[in-house]
């Protein structure tokens, strides 16, 4: 089975450092991994064996996250039409990716790296997250405190996997 990593906007923070480490490690284990992003210029940070899916130029790199996400859904749809059987690992835009995978009948694992207090501040958002978080096969978090908050507030069973260390 193929693994597709979905991260519309690769920036310069901790999430991205983990993305590089995890993706390159999966490639070293000879897994069939593809990655969709709008940031073509970040390809140099990945193993050459990665199926890196992005625009043919850097046009989308300067756009905001919303437009990058829309563009990446276009790339995801193209990927889906060629490869029907794959698992999505969402590093970003989780709600959109969950919705998209639900419509296409794909399995998804999401990785959340921020506490729910910041993104579930109003009733509508809270309801959307509560419904959406029932669909992924797994929800990965990077601390036990965050796991406890997420599991309690959204009645789910997330899994804690600490961020990898760069040796």
PDB file of N, CA, C and O in Angstrom, residues 60-107:
ATOM      1  N   UNK A  60       3.212  28.791  -6.313  1.00  0.00           N
ATOM      2  CA  UNK A  60       2.367  28.569  -5.134  1.00  0.00           C
ATOM      3  C   UNK A  60       3.107  28.776  -3.817  1.00  0.00           C
ATOM      4  O   UNK A  60       2.480  28.951  -2.775  1.00  0.00           O
ATOM      5  N   UNK A  61       4.418  28.764  -3.844  1.00  0.00           N
ATOM      6  CA  UNK A  61       5.205  28.905  -2.615  1.00  0.00           C
ATOM      7  C   UNK A  61       4.932  30.197  -1.866  1.00  0.00           C
ATOM      8  O   UNK A  61       4.991  30.241  -0.642  1.00  0.00           O
ATOM      9  N   UNK A  62       4.623  31.256  -2.594  1.00  0.00           N
ATOM     10  CA  UNK A  62       4.418  32.561  -1.958  1.00  0.00           C
ATOM     11  C   UNK A  62       2.960  32.816  -1.556  1.00  0.00           C
ATOM     12  O   UNK A  62       2.662  33.844  -0.952  1.00  0.00           O
ATOM     13  N   UNK A  63       2.074  31.901  -1.865  1.00  0.00           N
ATOM     14  CA  UNK A  63       0.658  32.091  -1.538  1.00  0.00           C
ATOM     15  C   UNK A  63       0.400  31.760  -0.063  1.00  0.00           C
ATOM     16  O   UNK A  63       1.185  31.094   0.589  1.00  0.00           O
ATOM     17  N   UNK A  64      -0.762  32.186   0.454  1.00  0.00           N
ATOM     18  CA  UNK A  64      -1.091  31.871   1.845  1.00  0.00           C
ATOM     19  C   UNK A  64      -1.560  30.420   1.965  1.00  0.00           C
ATOM     20  O   UNK A  64      -1.789  29.740   0.963  1.00  0.00           O
ATOM     21  N   UNK A  65      -1.678  29.949   3.190  1.00  0.00           N
ATOM     22  CA  UNK A  65      -2.014  28.531   3.427  1.00  0.00           C
ATOM     23  C   UNK A  65      -3.330  28.104   2.777  1.00  0.00           C
ATOM     24  O   UNK A  65      -3.448  26.982   2.312  1.00  0.00           O
ATOM     25  N   UNK A  66      -4.331  28.978   2.791  1.00  0.00           N
ATOM     26  CA  UNK A  66      -5.619  28.621   2.203  1.00  0.00           C
ATOM     27  C   UNK A  66      -5.468  28.274   0.723  1.00  0.00           C
ATOM     28  O   UNK A  66      -5.951  27.230   0.262  1.00  0.00           O
ATOM     29  N   UNK A  67      -4.795  29.130  -0.038  1.00  0.00           N
ATOM     30  CA  UNK A  67      -4.624  28.883  -1.471  1.00  0.00           C
ATOM     31  C   UNK A  67      -3.708  27.682  -1.730  1.00  0.00           C
ATOM     32  O   UNK A  67      -3.928  26.924  -2.670  1.00  0.00           O
ATOM     33  N   UNK A  68      -2.707  27.511  -0.890  1.00  0.00           N
ATOM     34  CA  UNK A  68      -1.848  26.334  -1.012  1.00  0.00           C
ATOM     35  C   UNK A  68      -2.661  25.057  -0.782  1.00  0.00           C
ATOM     36  O   UNK A  68      -2.483  24.061  -1.491  1.00  0.00           O
ATOM     37  N   UNK A  69      -3.562  25.107   0.195  1.00  0.00           N
ATOM     38  CA  UNK A  69      -4.402  23.939   0.489  1.00  0.00           C
ATOM     39  C   UNK A  69      -5.314  23.614  -0.683  1.00  0.00           C
ATOM     40  O   UNK A  69      -5.441  22.449  -1.077  1.00  0.00           O
ATOM     41  N   UNK A  70      -5.936  24.619  -1.259  1.00  0.00           N
ATOM     42  CA  UNK A  70      -6.811  24.406  -2.423  1.00  0.00           C
ATOM     43  C   UNK A  70      -6.014  23.780  -3.567  1.00  0.00           C
ATOM     44  O   UNK A  70      -6.451  22.801  -4.186  1.00  0.00           O
ATOM     45  N   UNK A  71      -4.846  24.323  -3.847  1.00  0.00           N
ATOM     46  CA  UNK A  71      -3.996  23.778  -4.910  1.00  0.00           C
ATOM     47  C   UNK A  71      -3.607  22.330  -4.607  1.00  0.00           C
ATOM     48  O   UNK A  71      -3.638  21.471  -5.494  1.00  0.00           O
ATOM     49  N   UNK A  72      -3.279  22.048  -3.359  1.00  0.00           N
ATOM     50  CA  UNK A  72      -2.868  20.682  -2.990  1.00  0.00           C
ATOM     51  C   UNK A  72      -4.023  19.691  -3.075  1.00  0.00           C
ATOM     52  O   UNK A  72      -3.809  18.513  -3.345  1.00  0.00           O
ATOM     53  N   UNK A  73      -5.255  20.152  -2.868  1.00  0.00           N
ATOM     54  CA  UNK A  73      -6.393  19.260  -3.070  1.00  0.00           C
ATOM     55  C   UNK A  73      -6.546  18.897  -4.543  1.00  0.00           C
ATOM     56  O   UNK A  73      -6.932  17.786  -4.883  1.00  0.00           O
ATOM     57  N   UNK A  74      -6.229  19.829  -5.404  1.00  0.00           N
ATOM     58  CA  UNK A  74      -6.207  19.538  -6.835  1.00  0.00           C
ATOM     59  C   UNK A  74      -5.167  18.442  -7.117  1.00  0.00           C
ATOM     60  O   UNK A  74      -5.452  17.468  -7.821  1.00  0.00           O
ATOM     61  N   UNK A  75      -3.967  18.593  -6.540  1.00  0.00           N
ATOM     62  CA  UNK A  75      -2.920  17.571  -6.713  1.00  0.00           C
ATOM     63  C   UNK A  75      -3.343  16.234  -6.110  1.00  0.00           C
ATOM     64  O   UNK A  75      -3.070  15.176  -6.677  1.00  0.00           O
ATOM     65  N   UNK A  76      -4.023  16.291  -4.975  1.00  0.00           N
ATOM     66  CA  UNK A  76      -4.498  15.071  -4.320  1.00  0.00           C
ATOM     67  C   UNK A  76      -5.538  14.359  -5.183  1.00  0.00           C
ATOM     68  O   UNK A  76      -5.517  13.128  -5.324  1.00  0.00           O
ATOM     69  N   UNK A  77      -6.425  15.109  -5.786  1.00  0.00           N
ATOM     70  CA  UNK A  77      -7.434  14.514  -6.669  1.00  0.00           C
ATOM     71  C   UNK A  77      -6.772  13.856  -7.873  1.00  0.00           C
ATOM     72  O   UNK A  77      -7.127  12.731  -8.251  1.00  0.00           O
ATOM     73  N   UNK A  78      -5.776  14.513  -8.471  1.00  0.00           N
ATOM     74  CA  UNK A  78      -5.038  13.911  -9.585  1.00  0.00           C
ATOM     75  C   UNK A  78      -4.346  12.618  -9.141  1.00  0.00           C
ATOM     76  O   UNK A  78      -4.368  11.620  -9.860  1.00  0.00           O
ATOM     77  N   UNK A  79      -3.740  12.644  -7.957  1.00  0.00           N
ATOM     78  CA  UNK A  79      -3.063  11.459  -7.422  1.00  0.00           C
ATOM     79  C   UNK A  79      -4.080  10.337  -7.212  1.00  0.00           C
ATOM     80  O   UNK A  79      -3.825   9.184  -7.550  1.00  0.00           O
ATOM     81  N   UNK A  80      -5.230  10.679  -6.667  1.00  0.00           N
ATOM     82  CA  UNK A  80      -6.288   9.698  -6.408  1.00  0.00           C
ATOM     83  C   UNK A  80      -6.759   9.031  -7.705  1.00  0.00           C
ATOM     84  O   UNK A  80      -6.992   7.821  -7.741  1.00  0.00           O
ATOM     85  N   UNK A  81      -6.907   9.797  -8.771  1.00  0.00           N
ATOM     86  CA  UNK A  81      -7.380   9.238 -10.033  1.00  0.00           C
ATOM     87  C   UNK A  81      -6.401   8.214 -10.612  1.00  0.00           C
ATOM     88  O   UNK A  81      -6.808   7.314 -11.341  1.00  0.00           O
ATOM     89  N   UNK A  82      -5.113   8.323 -10.263  1.00  0.00           N
ATOM     90  CA  UNK A  82      -4.095   7.376 -10.738  1.00  0.00           C
ATOM     91  C   UNK A  82      -3.837   6.248  -9.748  1.00  0.00           C
ATOM     92  O   UNK A  82      -3.405   5.168 -10.139  1.00  0.00           O
ATOM     93  N   UNK A  83      -4.047   6.493  -8.463  1.00  0.00           N
ATOM     94  CA  UNK A  83      -3.721   5.530  -7.402  1.00  0.00           C
ATOM     95  C   UNK A  83      -4.892   5.434  -6.436  1.00  0.00           C
ATOM     96  O   UNK A  83      -4.990   6.228  -5.523  1.00  0.00           O
ATOM     97  N   UNK A  84      -5.746   4.491  -6.616  1.00  0.00           N
ATOM     98  CA  UNK A  84      -6.958   4.408  -5.795  1.00  0.00           C
ATOM     99  C   UNK A  84      -6.701   3.891  -4.384  1.00  0.00           C
ATOM    100  O   UNK A  84      -7.458   4.146  -3.475  1.00  0.00           O
ATOM    101  N   UNK A  85      -5.641   3.130  -4.180  1.00  0.00           N
ATOM    102  CA  UNK A  85      -5.426   2.468  -2.897  1.00  0.00           C
ATOM    103  C   UNK A  85      -4.207   3.049  -2.180  1.00  0.00           C
ATOM    104  O   UNK A  85      -3.087   2.639  -2.434  1.00  0.00           O
ATOM    105  N   UNK A  86      -4.450   4.012  -1.303  1.00  0.00           N
ATOM    106  CA  UNK A  86      -3.357   4.601  -0.525  1.00  0.00           C
ATOM    107  C   UNK A  86      -3.896   5.145   0.791  1.00  0.00           C
ATOM    108  O   UNK A  86      -5.091   5.354   0.965  1.00  0.00           O
ATOM    109  N   UNK A  87      -3.000   5.352   1.710  1.00  0.00           N
ATOM    110  CA  UNK A  87      -3.304   5.892   3.024  1.00  0.00           C
ATOM    111  C   UNK A  87      -2.763   7.314   3.086  1.00  0.00           C
ATOM    112  O   UNK A  87      -1.629   7.562   2.665  1.00  0.00           O
ATOM    113  N   UNK A  88      -3.545   8.238   3.624  1.00  0.00           N
ATOM    114  CA  UNK A  88      -3.103   9.621   3.763  1.00  0.00           C
ATOM    115  C   UNK A  88      -2.592   9.835   5.182  1.00  0.00           C
ATOM    116  O   UNK A  88      -3.242   9.443   6.152  1.00  0.00           O
ATOM    117  N   UNK A  89      -1.438  10.462   5.292  1.00  0.00           N
ATOM    118  CA  UNK A  89      -0.929  10.947   6.572  1.00  0.00           C
ATOM    119  C   UNK A  89      -0.937  12.463   6.462  1.00  0.00           C
ATOM    120  O   UNK A  89      -0.156  13.049   5.717  1.00  0.00           O
ATOM    121  N   UNK A  90      -1.849  13.096   7.195  1.00  0.00           N
ATOM    122  CA  UNK A  90      -2.005  14.549   7.100  1.00  0.00           C
ATOM    123  C   UNK A  90      -1.177  15.231   8.181  1.00  0.00           C
ATOM    124  O   UNK A  90      -1.379  15.014   9.367  1.00  0.00           O
ATOM    125  N   UNK A  91      -0.262  16.077   7.755  1.00  0.00           N
ATOM    126  CA  UNK A  91       0.557  16.873   8.665  1.00  0.00           C
ATOM    127  C   UNK A  91      -0.049  18.259   8.864  1.00  0.00           C
ATOM    128  O   UNK A  91       0.388  19.013   9.721  1.00  0.00           O
ATOM    129  N   UNK A  92      -1.009  18.628   8.043  1.00  0.00           N
ATOM    130  CA  UNK A  92      -1.531  20.000   8.052  1.00  0.00           C
ATOM    131  C   UNK A  92      -2.898  20.005   7.376  1.00  0.00           C
ATOM    132  O   UNK A  92      -3.201  19.111   6.601  1.00  0.00           O
ATOM    133  N   UNK A  93      -3.701  21.015   7.659  1.00  0.00           N
ATOM    134  CA  UNK A  93      -5.032  21.148   7.057  1.00  0.00           C
ATOM    135  C   UNK A  93      -5.859  19.891   7.321  1.00  0.00           C
ATOM    136  O   UNK A  93      -6.534  19.369   6.445  1.00  0.00           O
ATOM    137  N   UNK A  94      -5.798  19.420   8.556  1.00  0.00           N
ATOM    138  CA  UNK A  94      -6.405  18.134   8.898  1.00  0.00           C
ATOM    139  C   UNK A  94      -7.899  18.048   8.626  1.00  0.00           C
ATOM    140  O   UNK A  94      -8.373  17.042   8.100  1.00  0.00           O
ATOM    141  N   UNK A  95      -8.652  19.068   8.987  1.00  0.00           N
ATOM    142  CA  UNK A  95     -10.104  19.014   8.785  1.00  0.00           C
ATOM    143  C   UNK A  95     -10.423  18.899   7.301  1.00  0.00           C
ATOM    144  O   UNK A  95     -11.259  18.093   6.897  1.00  0.00           O
ATOM    145  N   UNK A  96      -9.744  19.679   6.480  1.00  0.00           N
ATOM    146  CA  UNK A  96      -9.959  19.602   5.031  1.00  0.00           C
ATOM    147  C   UNK A  96      -9.560  18.220   4.502  1.00  0.00           C
ATOM    148  O   UNK A  96     -10.259  17.629   3.687  1.00  0.00           O
ATOM    149  N   UNK A  97      -8.429  17.720   4.963  1.00  0.00           N
ATOM    150  CA  UNK A  97      -7.949  16.411   4.508  1.00  0.00           C
ATOM    151  C   UNK A  97      -8.886  15.294   4.960  1.00  0.00           C
ATOM    152  O   UNK A  97      -9.139  14.352   4.212  1.00  0.00           O
ATOM    153  N   UNK A  98      -9.408  15.400   6.178  1.00  0.00           N
ATOM    154  CA  UNK A  98     -10.368  14.398   6.670  1.00  0.00           C
ATOM    155  C   UNK A  98     -11.617  14.413   5.803  1.00  0.00           C
ATOM    156  O   UNK A  98     -12.109  13.367   5.379  1.00  0.00           O
ATOM    157  N   UNK A  99     -12.139  15.588   5.527  1.00  0.00           N
ATOM    158  CA  UNK A  99     -13.332  15.723   4.694  1.00  0.00           C
ATOM    159  C   UNK A  99     -13.095  15.132   3.310  1.00  0.00           C
ATOM    160  O   UNK A  99     -13.911  14.362   2.791  1.00  0.00           O
ATOM    161  N   UNK A 100     -11.966  15.477   2.713  1.00  0.00           N
ATOM    162  CA  UNK A 100     -11.615  14.986   1.382  1.00  0.00           C
ATOM    163  C   UNK A 100     -11.497  13.458   1.374  1.00  0.00           C
ATOM    164  O   UNK A 100     -12.022  12.787   0.493  1.00  0.00           O
ATOM    165  N   UNK A 101     -10.822  12.900   2.375  1.00  0.00           N
ATOM    166  CA  UNK A 101     -10.648  11.442   2.433  1.00  0.00           C
ATOM    167  C   UNK A 101     -11.983  10.747   2.674  1.00  0.00           C
ATOM    168  O   UNK A 101     -12.225   9.655   2.159  1.00  0.00           O
ATOM    169  N   UNK A 102     -12.860  11.368   3.453  1.00  0.00           N
ATOM    170  CA  UNK A 102     -14.189  10.814   3.693  1.00  0.00           C
ATOM    171  C   UNK A 102     -14.974  10.724   2.386  1.00  0.00           C
ATOM    172  O   UNK A 102     -15.572   9.687   2.082  1.00  0.00           O
ATOM    173  N   UNK A 103     -14.951  11.786   1.601  1.00  0.00           N
ATOM    174  CA  UNK A 103     -15.678  11.814   0.321  1.00  0.00           C
ATOM    175  C   UNK A 103     -15.147  10.745  -0.632  1.00  0.00           C
ATOM    176  O   UNK A 103     -15.914  10.080  -1.324  1.00  0.00           O
ATOM    177  N   UNK A 104     -13.816  10.564  -0.660  1.00  0.00           N
ATOM    178  CA  UNK A 104     -13.210   9.600  -1.585  1.00  0.00           C
ATOM    179  C   UNK A 104     -13.124   8.187  -1.011  1.00  0.00           C
ATOM    180  O   UNK A 104     -12.695   7.269  -1.702  1.00  0.00           O
ATOM    181  N   UNK A 105     -13.513   8.024   0.246  1.00  0.00           N
ATOM    182  CA  UNK A 105     -13.470   6.702   0.862  1.00  0.00           C
ATOM    183  C   UNK A 105     -12.057   6.228   1.173  1.00  0.00           C
ATOM    184  O   UNK A 105     -11.784   5.027   1.152  1.00  0.00           O
ATOM    185  N   UNK A 106     -11.160   7.167   1.481  1.00  0.00           N
ATOM    186  CA  UNK A 106      -9.770   6.826   1.790  1.00  0.00           C
ATOM    187  C   UNK A 106      -9.541   6.813   3.293  1.00  0.00           C
ATOM    188  O   UNK A 106     -10.206   7.530   4.028  1.00  0.00           O
ATOM    189  N   UNK A 107      -8.586   6.023   3.721  1.00  0.00           N
ATOM    190  CA  UNK A 107      -8.208   6.019   5.134  1.00  0.00           C
ATOM    191  C   UNK A 107      -7.199   7.136   5.363  1.00  0.00           C
ATOM    192  O   UNK A 107      -6.384   7.444   4.500  1.00  0.00           O
TER     193      UNK A 107
END
